[in-house]
PDB file of C-alpha atoms in Angstrom:
ATOM      1  CA  UNK K  30      73.100  24.732  33.324  1.00  0.00           C
ATOM      2  CA  UNK K  31      74.171  22.025  31.293  1.00  0.00           C
ATOM      3  CA  UNK K  32      73.057  21.579  27.674  1.00  0.00           C
ATOM      4  CA  UNK K  33      71.837  18.530  27.789  1.00  0.00           C
ATOM      5  CA  UNK K  34      69.139  19.759  30.566  1.00  0.00           C
ATOM      6  CA  UNK K  35      68.567  22.808  28.017  1.00  0.00           C
ATOM      7  CA  UNK K  36      66.950  20.667  25.820  1.00  0.00           C
ATOM      8  CA  UNK K  37      64.955  18.894  28.041  1.00  0.00           C
ATOM      9  CA  UNK K  38      62.508  21.733  27.912  1.00  0.00           C
ATOM     10  CA  UNK K  39      62.885  22.194  23.664  1.00  0.00           C
ATOM     11  CA  UNK K  40      60.950  19.911  22.656  1.00  0.00           C
ATOM     12  CA  UNK K  41      59.103  21.238  19.954  1.00  0.00           C
ATOM     13  CA  UNK K  42      61.199  24.278  19.436  1.00  0.00           C
ATOM     14  CA  UNK K  43      64.007  25.058  16.529  1.00  0.00           C
ATOM     15  CA  UNK K  44      67.389  24.370  17.808  1.00  0.00           C
ATOM     16  CA  UNK K  45      69.186  23.689  14.110  1.00  0.00           C
ATOM     17  CA  UNK K  46      68.784  25.425  10.755  1.00  0.00           C
ATOM     18  CA  UNK K  47      65.642  25.158   8.966  1.00  0.00           C
ATOM     19  CA  UNK K  48      65.497  22.126   6.766  1.00  0.00           C
ATOM     20  CA  UNK K  49      67.883  19.982   9.105  1.00  0.00           C
ATOM     21  CA  UNK K  50      66.445  16.419   9.613  1.00  0.00           C
ATOM     22  CA  UNK K  51      68.177  13.806  11.738  1.00  0.00           C
ATOM     23  CA  UNK K  52      66.803  10.338  11.960  1.00  0.00           C
ATOM     24  CA  UNK K  53      67.670   6.983  13.934  1.00  0.00           C
ATOM     25  CA  UNK K  54      65.984   3.719  11.580  1.00  0.00           C
ATOM     26  CA  UNK K  55      66.694   0.368  13.868  1.00  0.00           C
ATOM     27  CA  UNK K  56      65.615  -1.540  10.964  1.00  0.00           C
ATOM     28  CA  UNK K  57      66.940  -0.070   7.788  1.00  0.00           C
ATOM     29  CA  UNK K  58      68.262  -3.227   5.608  1.00  0.00           C
ATOM     30  CA  UNK K  59      71.804  -3.711   6.058  1.00  0.00           C
ATOM     31  CA  UNK K  60      72.626  -1.183   8.204  1.00  0.00           C
ATOM     32  CA  UNK K  61      75.629  -1.941  10.795  1.00  0.00           C
ATOM     33  CA  UNK K  62      73.235  -1.474  13.716  1.00  0.00           C
ATOM     34  CA  UNK K  63      69.982  -2.445  12.611  1.00  0.00           C
ATOM     35  CA  UNK K  64      67.681  -4.872  15.272  1.00  0.00           C
ATOM     36  CA  UNK K  65      64.281  -5.677  15.282  1.00  0.00           C
ATOM     37  CA  UNK K  66      63.833  -5.275  19.199  1.00  0.00           C
ATOM     38  CA  UNK K  67      66.027  -2.701  21.696  1.00  0.00           C
ATOM     39  CA  UNK K  68      67.792  -3.943  24.677  1.00  0.00           C
ATOM     40  CA  UNK K  69      64.956  -4.026  26.996  1.00  0.00           C
ATOM     41  CA  UNK K  70      62.734  -6.064  24.254  1.00  0.00           C
ATOM     42  CA  UNK K  71      60.622  -3.607  22.681  1.00  0.00           C
ATOM     43  CA  UNK K  72      59.819  -3.462  19.294  1.00  0.00           C
ATOM     44  CA  UNK K  73      62.459  -1.103  17.544  1.00  0.00           C
ATOM     45  CA  UNK K  74      60.995   1.437  14.932  1.00  0.00           C
ATOM     46  CA  UNK K  75      62.412   4.591  13.347  1.00  0.00           C
ATOM     47  CA  UNK K  76      62.521   7.757  14.863  1.00  0.00           C
ATOM     48  CA  UNK K  77      62.544  11.382  13.355  1.00  0.00           C
ATOM     49  CA  UNK K  78      64.629  13.211  15.895  1.00  0.00           C
ATOM     50  CA  UNK K  79      65.151  16.595  14.444  1.00  0.00           C
ATOM     51  CA  UNK K  80      62.704  17.676  11.349  1.00  0.00           C
ATOM     52  CA  UNK K  81      62.916  20.893   9.622  1.00  0.00           C
ATOM     53  CA  UNK K  82      65.514  21.934  12.197  1.00  0.00           C
ATOM     54  CA  UNK K  83      62.301  21.721  14.988  1.00  0.00           C
ATOM     55  CA  UNK K  84      63.453  19.312  18.113  1.00  0.00           C
ATOM     56  CA  UNK K  85      60.924  16.358  17.779  1.00  0.00           C
ATOM     57  CA  UNK K  86      62.045  13.693  20.203  1.00  0.00           C
ATOM     58  CA  UNK K  87      64.437  11.748  22.190  1.00  0.00           C
ATOM     59  CA  UNK K  88      66.275   8.363  22.418  1.00  0.00           C
ATOM     60  CA  UNK K  89      64.259   7.060  24.819  1.00  0.00           C
ATOM     61  CA  UNK K  90      64.514   3.386  27.357  1.00  0.00           C
ATOM     62  CA  UNK K  91      62.075   2.849  29.843  1.00  0.00           C
ATOM     63  CA  UNK K  92      63.943   4.439  32.353  1.00  0.00           C
ATOM     64  CA  UNK K  93      64.744   7.695  30.907  1.00  0.00           C
ATOM     65  CA  UNK K  94      61.382   7.945  29.395  1.00  0.00           C
ATOM     66  CA  UNK K  95      59.910   7.451  33.009  1.00  0.00           C
ATOM     67  CA  UNK K  96      62.205  10.694  34.393  1.00  0.00           C
ATOM     68  CA  UNK K  97      60.461  12.721  31.269  1.00  0.00           C
ATOM     69  CA  UNK K  98      57.190  11.488  32.226  1.00  0.00           C
ATOM     70  CA  UNK K  99      56.892   9.820  28.634  1.00  0.00           C
ATOM     71  CA  UNK K 100      56.976   6.030  26.931  1.00  0.00           C
ATOM     72  CA  UNK K 101      59.929   4.385  25.835  1.00  0.00           C
ATOM     73  CA  UNK K 102      60.667   4.188  22.010  1.00  0.00           C
ATOM     74  CA  UNK K 103      61.981   1.227  21.626  1.00  0.00           C
ATOM     75  CA  UNK K 104      65.759   2.912  21.432  1.00  0.00           C
ATOM     76  CA  UNK K 105      67.606   1.038  24.690  1.00  0.00           C
ATOM     77  CA  UNK K 106      70.726  -0.437  24.321  1.00  0.00           C
ATOM     78  CA  UNK K 107      72.772  -2.821  26.328  1.00  0.00           C
ATOM     79  CA  UNK K 108      76.090  -3.567  26.945  1.00  0.00           C
ATOM     80  CA  UNK K 109      77.952  -6.593  28.566  1.00  0.00           C
ATOM     81  CA  UNK K 110      78.686  -4.355  31.779  1.00  0.00           C
ATOM     82  CA  UNK K 111      75.651  -2.288  32.789  1.00  0.00           C
ATOM     83  CA  UNK K 112      71.953  -1.693  32.417  1.00  0.00           C
ATOM     84  CA  UNK K 113      70.055  -0.616  29.317  1.00  0.00           C
ATOM     85  CA  UNK K 114      70.586   3.030  28.599  1.00  0.00           C
ATOM     86  CA  UNK K 115      69.457   5.438  25.462  1.00  0.00           C
ATOM     87  CA  UNK K 116      71.629   3.935  22.344  1.00  0.00           C
ATOM     88  CA  UNK K 117      71.242   4.991  18.775  1.00  0.00           C
ATOM     89  CA  UNK K 118      70.811   2.461  16.264  1.00  0.00           C
ATOM     90  CA  UNK K 119      71.519   4.229  12.390  1.00  0.00           C
ATOM     91  CA  UNK K 120      71.666   7.172  13.435  1.00  0.00           C
ATOM     92  CA  UNK K 121      72.142   9.684  10.192  1.00  0.00           C
ATOM     93  CA  UNK K 122      71.818  13.346   9.130  1.00  0.00           C
ATOM     94  CA  UNK K 123      69.354  13.406   5.850  1.00  0.00           C
ATOM     95  CA  UNK K 124      71.525  14.900   3.078  1.00  0.00           C
ATOM     96  CA  UNK K 125      70.481  18.292   1.484  1.00  0.00           C
ATOM     97  CA  UNK K 126      70.069  19.400  -2.149  1.00  0.00           C
ATOM     98  CA  UNK K 127      73.307  20.489  -2.897  1.00  0.00           C
ATOM     99  CA  UNK K 128      76.764  19.038  -3.605  1.00  0.00           C
ATOM    100  CA  UNK K 129      79.817  19.503  -1.303  1.00  0.00           C
ATOM    101  CA  UNK K 130      81.495  21.478  -4.235  1.00  0.00           C
ATOM    102  CA  UNK K 131      78.465  23.838  -4.270  1.00  0.00           C
ATOM    103  CA  UNK K 132      78.600  24.519  -0.652  1.00  0.00           C
ATOM    104  CA  UNK K 133      81.846  25.942  -0.661  1.00  0.00           C
ATOM    105  CA  UNK K 134      81.533  27.821  -4.044  1.00  0.00           C
ATOM    106  CA  UNK K 135      81.060  30.807  -2.481  1.00  0.00           C
ATOM    107  CA  UNK K 136      83.394  31.191   0.591  1.00  0.00           C
ATOM    108  CA  UNK K 137      86.138  33.735   0.059  1.00  0.00           C
ATOM    109  CA  UNK K 138      88.100  32.137   2.793  1.00  0.00           C
ATOM    110  CA  UNK K 139      87.491  29.114   4.542  1.00  0.00           C
ATOM    111  CA  UNK K 140      88.634  25.676   6.133  1.00  0.00           C
ATOM    112  CA  UNK K 141      87.918  22.726   4.536  1.00  0.00           C
ATOM    113  CA  UNK K 142      88.100  19.927   7.854  1.00  0.00           C
ATOM    114  CA  UNK K 143      89.542  16.395   6.957  1.00  0.00           C
ATOM    115  CA  UNK K 144      90.419  15.154  10.007  1.00  0.00           C
ATOM    116  CA  UNK K 145      89.198  15.976  13.898  1.00  0.00           C
ATOM    117  CA  UNK K 146      91.542  15.372  17.014  1.00  0.00           C
ATOM    118  CA  UNK K 147      90.832  14.560  20.403  1.00  0.00           C
ATOM    119  CA  UNK K 148      87.821  15.268  22.319  1.00  0.00           C
ATOM    120  CA  UNK K 149      86.522  18.395  22.435  1.00  0.00           C
ATOM    121  CA  UNK K 150      82.569  19.265  23.606  1.00  0.00           C
ATOM    122  CA  UNK K 151      82.141  20.768  27.041  1.00  0.00           C
ATOM    123  CA  UNK K 152      78.394  19.303  27.756  1.00  0.00           C
ATOM    124  CA  UNK K 153      77.933  21.699  30.825  1.00  0.00           C
ATOM    125  CA  UNK K 154      78.469  24.967  28.761  1.00  0.00           C
ATOM    126  CA  UNK K 155      78.243  23.607  25.292  1.00  0.00           C
ATOM    127  CA  UNK K 156      81.551  24.937  23.691  1.00  0.00           C
ATOM    128  CA  UNK K 157      83.217  22.892  20.902  1.00  0.00           C
ATOM    129  CA  UNK K 158      86.768  22.798  20.432  1.00  0.00           C
ATOM    130  CA  UNK K 159      88.741  20.453  18.501  1.00  0.00           C
ATOM    131  CA  UNK K 160      91.981  20.043  16.931  1.00  0.00           C
ATOM    132  CA  UNK K 161      91.789  19.785  13.012  1.00  0.00           C
ATOM    133  CA  UNK K 162      93.387  19.323   9.693  1.00  0.00           C
ATOM    134  CA  UNK K 163      92.336  20.006   6.222  1.00  0.00           C
ATOM    135  CA  UNK K 164      92.440  22.267   3.499  1.00  0.00           C
ATOM    136  CA  UNK K 165      92.044  25.976   3.426  1.00  0.00           C
ATOM    137  CA  UNK K 166      89.427  27.287   1.000  1.00  0.00           C
ATOM    138  CA  UNK K 167      90.047  30.040  -1.139  1.00  0.00           C
ATOM    139  CA  UNK K 168      87.857  31.683  -3.494  1.00  0.00           C
ATOM    140  CA  UNK K 169      85.477  28.933  -3.206  1.00  0.00           C
ATOM    141  CA  UNK K 170      88.526  26.480  -4.153  1.00  0.00           C
ATOM    142  CA  UNK K 171      90.342  24.013  -1.909  1.00  0.00           C
ATOM    143  CA  UNK K 172      93.737  25.468  -1.526  1.00  0.00           C
ATOM    144  CA  UNK K 173      96.674  24.265   0.377  1.00  0.00           C
ATOM    145  CA  UNK K 174      96.548  21.476   3.140  1.00  0.00           C
ATOM    146  CA  UNK K 175      96.451  22.359   6.741  1.00  0.00           C
ATOM    147  CA  UNK K 176      97.396  20.705   9.786  1.00  0.00           C
ATOM    148  CA  UNK K 177      97.349  21.552  13.429  1.00  0.00           C
ATOM    149  CA  UNK K 178      94.630  24.133  13.739  1.00  0.00           C
ATOM    150  CA  UNK K 179      91.545  24.501  15.891  1.00  0.00           C
ATOM    151  CA  UNK K 180      88.407  25.356  15.557  1.00  0.00           C
ATOM    152  CA  UNK K 181      86.018  26.617  18.138  1.00  0.00           C
ATOM    153  CA  UNK K 182      82.204  27.354  18.463  1.00  0.00           C
ATOM    154  CA  UNK K 183      79.544  26.737  20.536  1.00  0.00           C
ATOM    155  CA  UNK K 184      76.635  23.588  19.862  1.00  0.00           C
ATOM    156  CA  UNK K 185      74.175  26.174  19.715  1.00  0.00           C
ATOM    157  CA  UNK K 186      75.416  28.262  17.223  1.00  0.00           C
ATOM    158  CA  UNK K 187      76.795  25.062  15.060  1.00  0.00           C
ATOM    159  CA  UNK K 188      73.450  24.005  15.131  1.00  0.00           C
ATOM    160  CA  UNK K 189      72.182  26.912  13.939  1.00  0.00           C
ATOM    161  CA  UNK K 190      74.228  27.605  11.047  1.00  0.00           C
ATOM    162  CA  UNK K 191      74.593  23.941   9.576  1.00  0.00           C
ATOM    163  CA  UNK K 192      74.156  23.029   5.900  1.00  0.00           C
ATOM    164  CA  UNK K 193      74.220  19.822   4.937  1.00  0.00           C
ATOM    165  CA  UNK K 194      75.365  18.526   1.386  1.00  0.00           C
ATOM    166  CA  UNK K 195      73.817  15.855  -0.874  1.00  0.00           C
ATOM    167  CA  UNK K 196      76.702  13.078  -0.694  1.00  0.00           C
ATOM    168  CA  UNK K 197      74.971  11.092   2.468  1.00  0.00           C
ATOM    169  CA  UNK K 198      76.689   7.753   2.349  1.00  0.00           C
ATOM    170  CA  UNK K 199      75.277   4.766   4.917  1.00  0.00           C
ATOM    171  CA  UNK K 200      79.069   3.273   6.051  1.00  0.00           C
ATOM    172  CA  UNK K 201      78.593   3.352   9.751  1.00  0.00           C
ATOM    173  CA  UNK K 202      76.214   3.278  12.411  1.00  0.00           C
ATOM    174  CA  UNK K 203      76.257   7.642  12.462  1.00  0.00           C
ATOM    175  CA  UNK K 204      76.422   8.751   8.996  1.00  0.00           C
ATOM    176  CA  UNK K 205      76.371  12.367   7.862  1.00  0.00           C
ATOM    177  CA  UNK K 206      76.905  13.946   4.469  1.00  0.00           C
ATOM    178  CA  UNK K 207      79.289  16.796   3.954  1.00  0.00           C
ATOM    179  CA  UNK K 208      78.523  19.805   6.136  1.00  0.00           C
ATOM    180  CA  UNK K 209      79.081  23.591   6.000  1.00  0.00           C
ATOM    181  CA  UNK K 210      79.064  25.128   9.275  1.00  0.00           C
ATOM    182  CA  UNK K 211      79.382  29.007   9.387  1.00  0.00           C
ATOM    183  CA  UNK K 212      80.902  31.244  11.745  1.00  0.00           C
ATOM    184  CA  UNK K 213      83.440  28.976  13.434  1.00  0.00           C
ATOM    185  CA  UNK K 214      86.620  30.397  15.022  1.00  0.00           C
ATOM    186  CA  UNK K 215      89.841  28.900  13.150  1.00  0.00           C
ATOM    187  CA  UNK K 216      93.253  29.082  15.461  1.00  0.00           C
ATOM    188  CA  UNK K 217      96.678  27.551  14.759  1.00  0.00           C
ATOM    189  CA  UNK K 218      99.620  28.105  12.481  1.00  0.00           C
TER     190      UNK K 218
END
């Protein structure tokens, strides 16, 4: 079963850690992807996808909404070479209460990722594996730089153990604060 298909029947269930919220806001002033209407001409509106860790909705165009027996929620995107499809606008993970420094303060040994390399999500199994570079965390402090390592987990495990920091800044169409993800595997030299 595909990870995407497994989410289809989980509306209303907790799939993220408590406190996690993910929003898409096509009406955000000066947002890079702000728009009053979607790619099918329907009025765009803000949408809470995840609230307190619970899956509350999906980005839907007319076709995908019909397949789910729902109504479009004004999140169709259009490109130059194909039909409309579900698309985010100004998507973001809501910030948490702690500064990034507070998130790493109790980590005896960990890894602070500053760069991800390549693609690494298997949408069939939910397996996640990416090349990474960054800094080791030792006794709550950033230590030596590290490159050419691999981080790995599964999407459900990452979702369940994710903690956002308070440093959200809106710079792109998809934004996130610094996040802490417990229990990922680290491999490399």
